[in-house]
Amino acid sequence: MNHQTVIVLDFGGQYNQLIARRVRENNVYAEVMPYNTPLDVIMSKNPKGIIFTGGPNSVYDATTPKADPKIYECGVPILGLCYGMQLIAHQLGGEVESASVPEFGATMTDMFDSVLSKNVVSKTMCWMSHNDYVSKAPAGFSVIASTEATKIAGFANDARKIYALQFHPEVNHTPQGRQMLHNFLFDVCGCDGDWKMSSFAIDSVNALKAKIGDKKVLCAMSGGVDSSVAALMLHKAVGTQLTCVFVDHGCLRKNEGDEVRAAFEKFGLNLISVDAGEHFLSKLQGITEPEQKRKIIGEEFIRVFEKEAKKLGTVDFLAQGTIYPDVIESGQGDAAVIKSHHNVGGLPDVVDFKEIIEPLRDLFKDEVRAVGEELGLPHDLVWRQPFPGPGLAIRVIGDITPEKIDILQNADYIFREEVAIAGIAEDINQYFAVLTNTKSVGVMGDERTYDWTIALRAVTTDDFMTADWAKIPYDVLGRASNRIVNECAHVGRVVYDITTKPPATIEWE
Ligand code: XMP
């Protein structure tokens, strides 16, 4: 699979993944690499271009991340963004100073004539977020953008193919940013746009066929998009040599197990479905601490999976639905652990197999979905909202009982049904019900009640790292609330969560 590559060199900016996604939206393959990747490793990718991301540092700090100065001499086009621009200025003899007032937010910007401003209006809003600014461009560079506060908001040297922008063209708040990136990719780097999901799917299936030959593959299937697409891709490649194991841990959404089984039966996939609900719930009995719930589910999942796998004898390959953001994030070891997201990452230690296959490790979520559509996976499954590995166990706050799971499954089902009826499912990225551990007083007929409170949570987000609460129409919320208190036993109150992430997280536990 040979395709042109652009390297996104990560200096610690919060938008590194977004930059790579924007590049790929232009059908150009982008790979994120840490800023200190040796130059020969970068060059071994034969990059068509290199983009320096933003970052939280100031170029004058002694420990601040720097690029290998030889990178400017290797003839590969470079685009520096925000900190990336300041770094280029600093390393090539320009000057960077600290501003008395930071420039932050949507800012009217003059775009002067340059290759980056092709098809861009001359005055346009750009998203600024910086304390330092370039006070003098390096010799030989011309100024290509300017704002009232920042005279040098972009500079360029066409002969050296080095460009820089102080603002963030990758974010939606810079409406013409996509065009600017397009100009860099196609008019400066000379990319052809050869990264297409249709050819990726065909090439990957062929590569898997060649790699696996007549050997056996085992895949843990969660019913989520990633493991489903990975499984289907492998099924296309090696048919019945693939065995998928689906562990129903008893904390799935209503009807979920049946839906997953039905979807894959159609493809003739070799699927072993293990109903381990009682076992998991007995292990979770009395556990209230969220991280402990995750740990128990993660461990038990491995045990059950291992037991099934052993029945198959030696397996040559273990397949995982790892996707690119997992790869990038696991490369950044010093980020604080907010929640230990359970996935199948723990399996390799305990299952007897020879090699791991990760057919999706180069893809972002939207690309995984595009491949899923290419392979003919049902639309509902492809566009399924994310569902955490521990499932409803972390949506029943506090201790878990089968009765509570049952209440939550019903409430959650009603909420999802009302969202679907209203036709707003694809406008919301994740939505679900939570069974809080709060009871409250109510009145039903002439009786006083003292029942559970259900919280509804719905968010819009690009990346699940930050999220806004979804502005669901009141009548949809009203209908869901009415039905939940009427149709779900022991629920006396429904509330809607209107907290953004941060400071809250999407899940309640
Ligand atoms: P938070 O709650 O951290 O969630 O804002 C961000 C995204 O991650 C999902 N999530 C999990 N996924 N195992 C998973 O596989 C977990 O333990 C877990 N906890 C949260 C969450 O649903 C959201 O999509």
Short mmCIF file of N, CA, C and O in Angstrom, two decimals, residues 73-144:
data_model
loop_
_atom_site.label_atom_id
_atom_site.label_comp_id
_atom_site.label_asym_id
_atom_site.label_seq_id
_atom_site.Cartn_x
_atom_site.Cartn_y
_atom_site.Cartn_z
N GLU A 73 16.62 21.98 5.76
CA GLU A 73 17.49 21.86 4.59
C GLU A 73 17.15 20.65 3.73
O GLU A 73 17.78 20.42 2.72
N CYS A 74 16.17 19.86 4.15
CA CYS A 74 15.97 18.58 3.44
C CYS A 74 15.07 18.72 2.21
O CYS A 74 14.81 17.73 1.52
N GLY A 75 14.61 19.91 1.93
CA GLY A 75 13.87 20.14 0.67
C GLY A 75 12.40 19.74 0.73
O GLY A 75 11.67 19.90 -0.24
N VAL A 76 11.95 19.22 1.88
CA VAL A 76 10.53 18.85 2.00
C VAL A 76 9.75 20.09 2.44
O VAL A 76 10.17 20.78 3.37
N PRO A 77 8.62 20.40 1.80
CA PRO A 77 7.84 21.58 2.20
C PRO A 77 7.43 21.50 3.67
O PRO A 77 7.09 20.42 4.17
N ILE A 78 7.47 22.65 4.35
CA ILE A 78 7.10 22.70 5.78
C ILE A 78 6.03 23.76 5.98
O ILE A 78 6.08 24.84 5.38
N LEU A 79 5.05 23.43 6.82
CA LEU A 79 4.05 24.42 7.24
C LEU A 79 4.04 24.43 8.76
O LEU A 79 3.77 23.41 9.41
N GLY A 80 4.34 25.59 9.35
CA GLY A 80 4.34 25.71 10.81
C GLY A 80 3.07 26.41 11.26
O GLY A 80 2.69 27.43 10.70
N LEU A 81 2.42 25.85 12.28
CA LEU A 81 1.18 26.44 12.77
C LEU A 81 1.35 26.87 14.23
O LEU A 81 1.81 26.08 15.05
N CYS A 82 1.00 28.11 14.53
CA CYS A 82 1.02 28.64 15.89
C CYS A 82 2.43 28.49 16.50
O CYS A 82 3.36 29.10 16.00
N TYR A 83 2.62 27.63 17.52
CA TYR A 83 3.97 27.44 18.06
C TYR A 83 4.92 27.01 16.95
O TYR A 83 6.09 27.40 16.92
N GLY A 84 4.39 26.22 16.00
CA GLY A 84 5.20 25.76 14.87
C GLY A 84 5.76 26.94 14.08
O GLY A 84 6.90 26.91 13.61
N MET A 85 4.97 28.00 13.96
CA MET A 85 5.43 29.19 13.24
C MET A 85 6.52 29.90 14.06
O MET A 85 7.57 30.30 13.53
N GLN A 86 6.28 30.03 15.37
CA GLN A 86 7.27 30.71 16.22
C GLN A 86 8.59 29.95 16.23
O GLN A 86 9.67 30.55 16.22
N LEU A 87 8.48 28.63 16.21
CA LEU A 87 9.69 27.81 16.21
C LEU A 87 10.50 28.03 14.93
O LEU A 87 11.72 28.18 14.97
N ILE A 88 9.80 28.07 13.80
CA ILE A 88 10.51 28.30 12.52
C ILE A 88 11.21 29.67 12.58
O ILE A 88 12.38 29.81 12.24
N ALA A 89 10.45 30.67 13.07
CA ALA A 89 11.04 32.02 13.16
C ALA A 89 12.31 31.96 14.03
O ALA A 89 13.38 32.44 13.65
N HIS A 90 12.18 31.33 15.18
CA HIS A 90 13.29 31.27 16.14
C HIS A 90 14.49 30.51 15.55
O HIS A 90 15.64 30.95 15.67
N GLN A 91 14.24 29.40 14.88
CA GLN A 91 15.35 28.57 14.39
C GLN A 91 15.99 29.12 13.12
O GLN A 91 17.12 28.78 12.81
N LEU A 92 15.22 29.97 12.38
CA LEU A 92 15.78 30.47 11.13
C LEU A 92 16.22 31.94 11.23
O LEU A 92 16.39 32.61 10.21
N GLY A 93 16.34 32.46 12.46
CA GLY A 93 16.93 33.79 12.63
C GLY A 93 15.92 34.92 12.71
O GLY A 93 16.31 36.10 12.68
N GLY A 94 14.64 34.64 12.85
CA GLY A 94 13.66 35.69 13.09
C GLY A 94 13.60 35.99 14.58
O GLY A 94 14.45 35.54 15.36
N GLU A 95 12.58 36.76 14.99
CA GLU A 95 12.47 37.07 16.42
C GLU A 95 11.07 36.79 16.93
O GLU A 95 10.08 37.05 16.23
N VAL A 96 11.02 36.29 18.16
CA VAL A 96 9.73 35.98 18.80
C VAL A 96 9.70 36.73 20.13
O VAL A 96 10.68 36.77 20.85
N GLU A 97 8.55 37.38 20.40
CA GLU A 97 8.43 38.10 21.68
C GLU A 97 7.14 37.72 22.36
O GLU A 97 6.23 37.18 21.74
N SER A 98 7.09 38.08 23.64
CA SER A 98 5.90 37.80 24.42
C SER A 98 4.96 39.00 24.33
O SER A 98 5.40 40.14 24.53
N ALA A 99 3.69 38.78 24.02
CA ALA A 99 2.75 39.89 23.89
C ALA A 99 2.26 40.31 25.27
O ALA A 99 2.17 39.48 26.18
N SER A 100 1.96 41.61 25.43
CA SER A 100 1.44 42.04 26.75
C SER A 100 0.03 41.47 26.95
O SER A 100 -0.36 41.14 28.05
N VAL A 101 -0.72 41.36 25.85
CA VAL A 101 -2.06 40.76 25.95
C VAL A 101 -2.13 39.61 24.95
O VAL A 101 -1.84 39.81 23.77
N PRO A 102 -2.51 38.41 25.38
CA PRO A 102 -2.60 37.30 24.42
C PRO A 102 -3.69 37.57 23.38
O PRO A 102 -4.66 38.27 23.67
N GLU A 103 -3.50 37.04 22.18
CA GLU A 103 -4.54 37.18 21.15
C GLU A 103 -5.29 35.86 21.13
O GLU A 103 -4.71 34.80 20.89
N PHE A 104 -6.58 35.93 21.40
CA PHE A 104 -7.33 34.69 21.54
C PHE A 104 -8.71 34.81 20.90
O PHE A 104 -9.41 35.78 21.11
N GLY A 105 -9.07 33.81 20.12
CA GLY A 105 -10.43 33.76 19.56
C GLY A 105 -10.46 34.13 18.08
O GLY A 105 -9.42 34.31 17.44
N ALA A 106 -11.69 34.23 17.54
CA ALA A 106 -11.85 34.53 16.12
C ALA A 106 -11.39 35.95 15.85
O ALA A 106 -11.83 36.89 16.51
N THR A 107 -10.48 36.11 14.91
CA THR A 107 -9.83 37.40 14.69
C THR A 107 -9.82 37.71 13.19
O THR A 107 -9.42 36.86 12.38
N MET A 108 -10.25 38.92 12.84
CA MET A 108 -10.23 39.29 11.42
C MET A 108 -8.77 39.36 10.95
O MET A 108 -7.94 40.00 11.57
N THR A 109 -8.51 38.69 9.85
CA THR A 109 -7.12 38.55 9.38
C THR A 109 -7.04 38.97 7.91
O THR A 109 -7.88 38.59 7.09
N ASP A 110 -6.02 39.77 7.60
CA ASP A 110 -5.75 40.10 6.20
C ASP A 110 -4.86 39.02 5.62
O ASP A 110 -3.79 38.74 6.17
N MET A 111 -5.33 38.41 4.53
CA MET A 111 -4.50 37.40 3.86
C MET A 111 -3.91 38.05 2.60
O MET A 111 -4.66 38.46 1.71
N PHE A 112 -2.60 38.17 2.56
CA PHE A 112 -1.96 38.76 1.39
C PHE A 112 -1.76 37.70 0.32
O PHE A 112 -1.91 36.51 0.59
N ASP A 113 -1.38 38.18 -0.86
CA ASP A 113 -1.25 37.27 -1.99
C ASP A 113 -0.14 36.23 -1.73
O ASP A 113 1.00 36.59 -1.50
N SER A 114 -0.50 34.96 -1.73
CA SER A 114 0.50 33.91 -1.57
C SER A 114 -0.13 32.60 -2.02
O SER A 114 -1.34 32.53 -2.23
N VAL A 115 0.70 31.58 -2.12
CA VAL A 115 0.15 30.28 -2.55
C VAL A 115 -0.90 29.78 -1.54
O VAL A 115 -1.87 29.13 -1.91
N LEU A 116 -0.74 30.11 -0.27
CA LEU A 116 -1.70 29.64 0.73
C LEU A 116 -3.03 30.38 0.64
O LEU A 116 -4.06 29.88 1.11
N SER A 117 -3.03 31.58 0.06
CA SER A 117 -4.27 32.37 0.04
C SER A 117 -5.05 32.20 -1.26
O SER A 117 -6.05 32.88 -1.48
N LYS A 118 -4.61 31.26 -2.11
CA LYS A 118 -5.36 31.00 -3.34
C LYS A 118 -6.81 30.59 -3.00
O LYS A 118 -7.03 29.74 -2.12
N ASN A 119 -7.77 31.21 -3.66
CA ASN A 119 -9.21 30.96 -3.39
C ASN A 119 -9.64 31.28 -1.96
O ASN A 119 -10.63 30.74 -1.47
N VAL A 120 -8.88 32.12 -1.29
CA VAL A 120 -9.25 32.56 0.07
C VAL A 120 -9.54 34.06 -0.03
O VAL A 120 -8.78 34.78 -0.69
N VAL A 121 -10.61 34.52 0.61
CA VAL A 121 -10.90 35.96 0.53
C VAL A 121 -9.82 36.74 1.30
O VAL A 121 -9.19 36.20 2.21
N SER A 122 -9.63 38.00 0.93
CA SER A 122 -8.48 38.71 1.48
C SER A 122 -8.67 39.12 2.95
O SER A 122 -7.69 39.37 3.65
N LYS A 123 -9.92 39.21 3.38
CA LYS A 123 -10.15 39.46 4.82
C LYS A 123 -10.99 38.32 5.35
O LYS A 123 -12.12 38.12 4.91
N THR A 124 -10.47 37.56 6.29
CA THR A 124 -11.21 36.38 6.75
C THR A 124 -10.96 36.13 8.24
O THR A 124 -9.93 36.53 8.77
N MET A 125 -11.96 35.49 8.88
CA MET A 125 -11.82 35.19 10.31
C MET A 125 -10.86 34.01 10.50
O MET A 125 -10.98 33.00 9.80
N CYS A 126 -9.95 34.16 11.45
CA CYS A 126 -9.04 33.06 11.75
C CYS A 126 -8.99 32.89 13.26
O CYS A 126 -9.14 33.85 14.00
N TRP A 127 -8.77 31.65 13.70
CA TRP A 127 -8.78 31.36 15.14
C TRP A 127 -7.38 31.50 15.71
O TRP A 127 -6.46 30.81 15.34
N MET A 128 -7.26 32.47 16.65
CA MET A 128 -5.96 32.76 17.27
C MET A 128 -5.94 32.22 18.68
O MET A 128 -6.97 32.24 19.37
N SER A 129 -4.79 31.78 19.12
CA SER A 129 -4.65 31.34 20.50
C SER A 129 -3.17 31.36 20.85
O SER A 129 -2.48 30.35 20.78
N HIS A 130 -2.65 32.58 21.13
CA HIS A 130 -1.20 32.64 21.41
C HIS A 130 -0.83 33.78 22.34
O HIS A 130 -1.50 34.82 22.37
N ASN A 131 0.25 33.55 23.10
CA ASN A 131 0.82 34.60 23.95
C ASN A 131 2.01 35.24 23.26
O ASN A 131 2.15 36.44 23.23
N ASP A 132 2.88 34.38 22.69
CA ASP A 132 4.06 34.89 21.98
C ASP A 132 3.68 35.24 20.55
O ASP A 132 2.67 34.74 20.03
N TYR A 133 4.49 36.09 19.93
CA TYR A 133 4.24 36.41 18.52
C TYR A 133 5.58 36.63 17.82
O TYR A 133 6.60 36.87 18.45
N VAL A 134 5.55 36.50 16.50
CA VAL A 134 6.76 36.72 15.71
C VAL A 134 6.89 38.22 15.46
O VAL A 134 6.01 38.82 14.84
N SER A 135 7.96 38.82 15.99
CA SER A 135 8.14 40.26 15.80
C SER A 135 9.00 40.56 14.57
O SER A 135 9.00 41.66 14.05
N LYS A 136 9.77 39.55 14.14
CA LYS A 136 10.58 39.73 12.93
C LYS A 136 10.66 38.40 12.20
O LYS A 136 11.03 37.37 12.79
N ALA A 137 10.24 38.42 10.92
CA ALA A 137 10.30 37.17 10.14
C ALA A 137 11.76 36.89 9.80
O ALA A 137 12.58 37.81 9.72
N PRO A 138 12.13 35.64 9.58
CA PRO A 138 13.52 35.33 9.20
C PRO A 138 13.86 36.00 7.86
O PRO A 138 12.95 36.26 7.05
N ALA A 139 15.13 36.24 7.63
CA ALA A 139 15.56 36.88 6.37
C ALA A 139 15.10 36.03 5.19
O ALA A 139 15.16 34.79 5.25
N GLY A 140 14.60 36.69 4.15
CA GLY A 140 14.18 35.96 2.95
C GLY A 140 12.73 35.54 2.98
O GLY A 140 12.21 34.97 2.02
N PHE A 141 12.03 35.80 4.10
CA PHE A 141 10.62 35.41 4.21
C PHE A 141 9.73 36.65 4.06
O PHE A 141 10.08 37.72 4.55
N SER A 142 8.60 36.49 3.36
CA SER A 142 7.69 37.62 3.25
C SER A 142 6.46 37.37 4.12
O SER A 142 6.09 36.23 4.40
N VAL A 143 5.84 38.47 4.55
CA VAL A 143 4.67 38.37 5.43
C VAL A 143 3.45 38.06 4.55
O VAL A 143 3.20 38.73 3.55
N ILE A 144 2.67 37.04 4.93
CA ILE A 144 1.52 36.66 4.10
C ILE A 144 0.18 36.80 4.82
O ILE A 144 -0.86 36.58 4.23
#
